[in-house]
C-alpha atoms as one frame of an Amber mdcrd trajectory, in Angstrom:
protein
  30.266 -44.962   2.183  32.983 -46.079  -0.207  36.377 -47.227   0.991  37.990
 -44.315  -0.921  35.785 -41.808   0.940  36.658 -43.377   4.289  40.354 -43.225
   3.402  40.095 -39.556   2.439  38.218 -38.695   5.642  40.735 -40.643   7.704
  43.617 -38.880   5.984  42.016 -35.504   6.583  41.487 -36.319  10.247  45.122
 -37.288  10.654  46.202 -34.054   8.929  43.974 -31.929  11.166  45.250 -33.644
  14.293  48.815 -33.182  13.124  48.236 -29.500  12.492  46.532 -29.086  15.842
  49.350 -30.698  17.776  52.001 -28.738  15.905  50.298 -25.446  16.667  49.399
 -24.485  13.088  45.671 -24.529  13.761  46.419 -22.098  16.545  48.246 -19.905
  14.050  45.249 -19.892  11.755  42.826 -19.102  14.561  45.136 -16.614  16.254
  47.708 -14.608  14.338  50.082 -15.479  11.476  53.448 -17.009  12.228  55.721
 -13.939  12.584  58.693 -15.852  11.198  57.096 -16.056   7.758  57.398 -12.288
   7.191  59.814 -11.478   4.314  61.511  -8.743   6.370  61.826  -8.962  10.169
  60.482  -6.105  12.265  63.513  -6.396  14.523  67.030  -7.715  13.998  69.650
  -8.062  16.729  73.196  -8.876  15.639  75.873  -9.967  18.075  79.380  -9.441
  16.713  81.894 -11.342  18.820  85.669 -10.952  18.589  87.424 -14.294  18.239
  90.780 -12.950  17.056  92.268 -12.750  20.560  92.337 -14.989  23.596  90.535
 -13.372  26.519  90.353 -14.252  30.195  88.006 -16.892  31.572  85.937 -14.118
  33.177  85.466 -12.337  29.856  84.644 -15.586  28.079  82.027 -16.362  30.710
  80.462 -12.928  30.331  80.367 -13.330  26.555  78.590 -16.683  26.851  76.062
 -15.183  29.279  75.436 -12.211  27.001  74.671 -14.465  24.043  71.941 -16.137
  26.103  70.640 -12.880  27.622  70.125 -11.296  24.220  68.144 -14.287  23.013
  65.983 -14.275  26.156  65.028 -10.638  25.594  63.721 -11.128  22.052  60.087
 -11.331  20.967  58.492 -13.753  18.554  59.396 -12.768  15.006  62.641 -11.012
  15.956  65.736 -12.161  14.090  68.893 -12.966  16.009  72.201 -13.326  14.175
  75.667 -14.071  15.472  78.756 -12.998  13.584  82.392 -13.271  14.593  85.352
 -11.018  13.925  87.889 -13.315  12.331  90.590 -13.149   9.702  88.159 -14.309
   7.026  85.230 -12.926   5.044  82.345 -12.371   7.476  79.698 -15.052   7.432
  77.009 -15.552  10.081  77.798 -18.266  12.564  74.069 -18.587  13.099  70.947
 -16.621  12.197  67.350 -17.474  13.040  63.947 -15.994  13.663  62.814 -16.315
  17.251  59.736 -18.579  17.049  56.785 -18.443  19.380  56.786 -20.488  22.544
  53.968 -21.461  24.908  53.944 -18.012  26.523  53.309 -16.355  23.150  50.643
 -18.806  22.032  47.022 -17.938  21.399  46.194 -21.615  21.692  45.896 -23.934
  24.653  47.725 -27.191  25.227  48.635 -29.505  23.577  49.327 -27.027  20.743
  51.279 -24.752  23.077  53.366 -27.699  24.214  54.532 -28.347  20.671  55.364
 -24.678  20.225  57.714 -25.033  23.191  59.247 -28.172  21.697  59.934 -26.317
  18.463  61.236 -23.240  20.329  63.735 -25.261  22.357  64.853 -27.383  19.432
  65.284 -24.657  16.831  66.164 -21.601  18.913  66.923 -21.971  22.622  69.008
 -25.124  22.152  71.259 -23.737  19.402  71.728 -20.484  21.345  72.934 -22.431
  24.374  75.390 -24.432  22.261  76.691 -21.327  20.498  77.148 -19.432  23.753
  79.629 -22.092  24.838  81.372 -22.307  21.462  81.866 -18.543  21.113  83.546
 -18.384  24.501  86.600 -20.051  22.933  88.951 -18.171  20.620  92.381 -18.291
  19.048  94.973 -15.659  18.243  94.655 -14.294  14.704  96.977 -12.022  12.692
  94.230  -9.594  11.722  91.138  -8.118  13.341  88.854  -6.583  10.671  86.254
  -4.967  12.929  85.257  -2.155  10.578  84.962  -4.432   7.551  82.723  -6.807
   9.467  80.482  -3.964  10.634  80.265  -2.733   7.028  79.323  -6.220   5.816
  76.566  -6.516   8.414  75.202  -3.074   7.510  74.914  -4.232   3.890  72.754
  -7.279   4.677  69.150  -7.095   3.346  67.879  -8.266   6.751  69.724  -5.356
   8.416  68.658  -2.655   5.984  66.651   0.475   6.899  63.490  -1.458   5.972
  63.921  -3.303   9.296  62.201  -1.164  11.914  64.402  -2.022  14.900  68.087
  -2.782  14.408  70.584  -3.466  17.172  74.277  -4.274  16.852  76.250  -5.489
  19.863  80.026  -5.595  19.403  82.031  -7.632  21.917  85.687  -6.819  21.305
  88.864  -5.105  22.440  88.161  -2.818  19.442  91.753  -2.910  18.217  91.339
  -2.745  14.451  94.250  -4.527  12.817  94.321  -4.970   9.049  96.814  -4.366
   6.252  95.037  -1.129   5.349  94.682   0.274   8.842  96.000  -0.847  12.201
  95.498   0.780  15.567  98.714  -0.869  16.679 100.511   1.439  14.219  98.214
   4.477  14.076  97.104   6.628  16.973  93.399   7.070  17.866  93.006  10.298
  15.865  89.573  10.138  14.274  89.870  13.537  12.603  92.878  12.305  10.671
  91.401   8.871   9.988  88.107  10.110   8.519  89.896  11.654   5.528  91.656
   8.437   4.517  90.740   6.093   1.674  90.318   3.324   4.233  87.648   5.306
   6.082  85.773   5.896   2.845  85.917   2.178   2.078  84.115   1.270   5.310
  81.822   4.293   5.286  78.467   2.525   5.421  75.337   4.060   6.953  73.976
   2.986  10.316  71.224   5.566  10.682  68.785   4.516  13.386  70.882   1.535
  14.476  71.490   1.063  18.184  75.126   0.053  18.630  76.356  -1.180  21.976
  80.081  -1.791  22.343  81.144  -4.184  25.078  84.701  -2.922  25.316  87.045
  -5.672  26.482  90.019  -4.289  28.370  93.245  -6.110  27.574  95.666  -7.106
  30.305  98.776  -7.447  28.174 100.981  -5.200  26.040  98.058  -4.384  23.756
  96.428  -2.416  26.567  98.834   0.451  25.731  96.720   1.068  22.614  93.447
   1.211  24.526  91.983   3.804  26.867  89.735   6.858  26.764  91.094   8.243
  23.479  90.689   4.840  21.820  87.067   4.567  22.976  86.412   8.128  21.749
  87.734   7.121  18.307  85.174   4.353  17.988  82.329   6.447  19.331  83.180
   9.146  16.767  83.392   6.646  13.912  80.112   4.932  14.714  78.295   8.228
  15.262  79.640   9.522  11.939  77.777   6.614  10.334  74.545   7.651  12.057
  74.484   5.110  14.873  73.224   5.618  18.417  76.261   4.458  20.441  76.877
   3.326  24.010  80.061   1.771  25.401  80.291  -0.589  28.349  83.600  -1.697
  29.859  84.213  -5.417  30.269  87.197  -6.318  32.419
């Protein structure tokens, strides 16, 4: 056998072993990597309010919720984290949930390397972000509606995605130059006929929206309450969303 042939065989053996230990042979023998799909089958978006400073209890609950949402996802699901800030909305982080050893159709050591990849590219960043998002600073504006509209316009959150979930963690006090709930009362019937309402009138048909409603314990609490919650439920339902509200104190 020629030296060139031996080299090629040796190179092929190294490649096969590398693929085996990284789990790709398992993918070929089992099922395709779900994170290679052009459109996710499921997309969960967490929208966290960082325009106000909340209590340590609320910050702790926010950090825990970030981790809980990630733990409940399946391989191939996309998880994105956005923040409500006085800037154009950009994702803080967005990733497909990779397979781990529990999802694998292969045995160790391939499954071991799936876990290494899962912790390094998904579980680890989620843990770090959960701690970072728990900190916030006061901001002059709180563009909740604009951020929701931007998320609804993302290709990865379009109706082509079978399962879409949006979790909003906020005091829900919209405060922009065009519309402020510090100046306007929670009258949805009046609001829905305004130019501002038309500007944020995206569609959320089939989207599950869960609002984690943070109760304020300062002067801003005068603008919250049952009527304020009803405003947001009406607005989100008018866009086609399936809405639930949970109080966070």
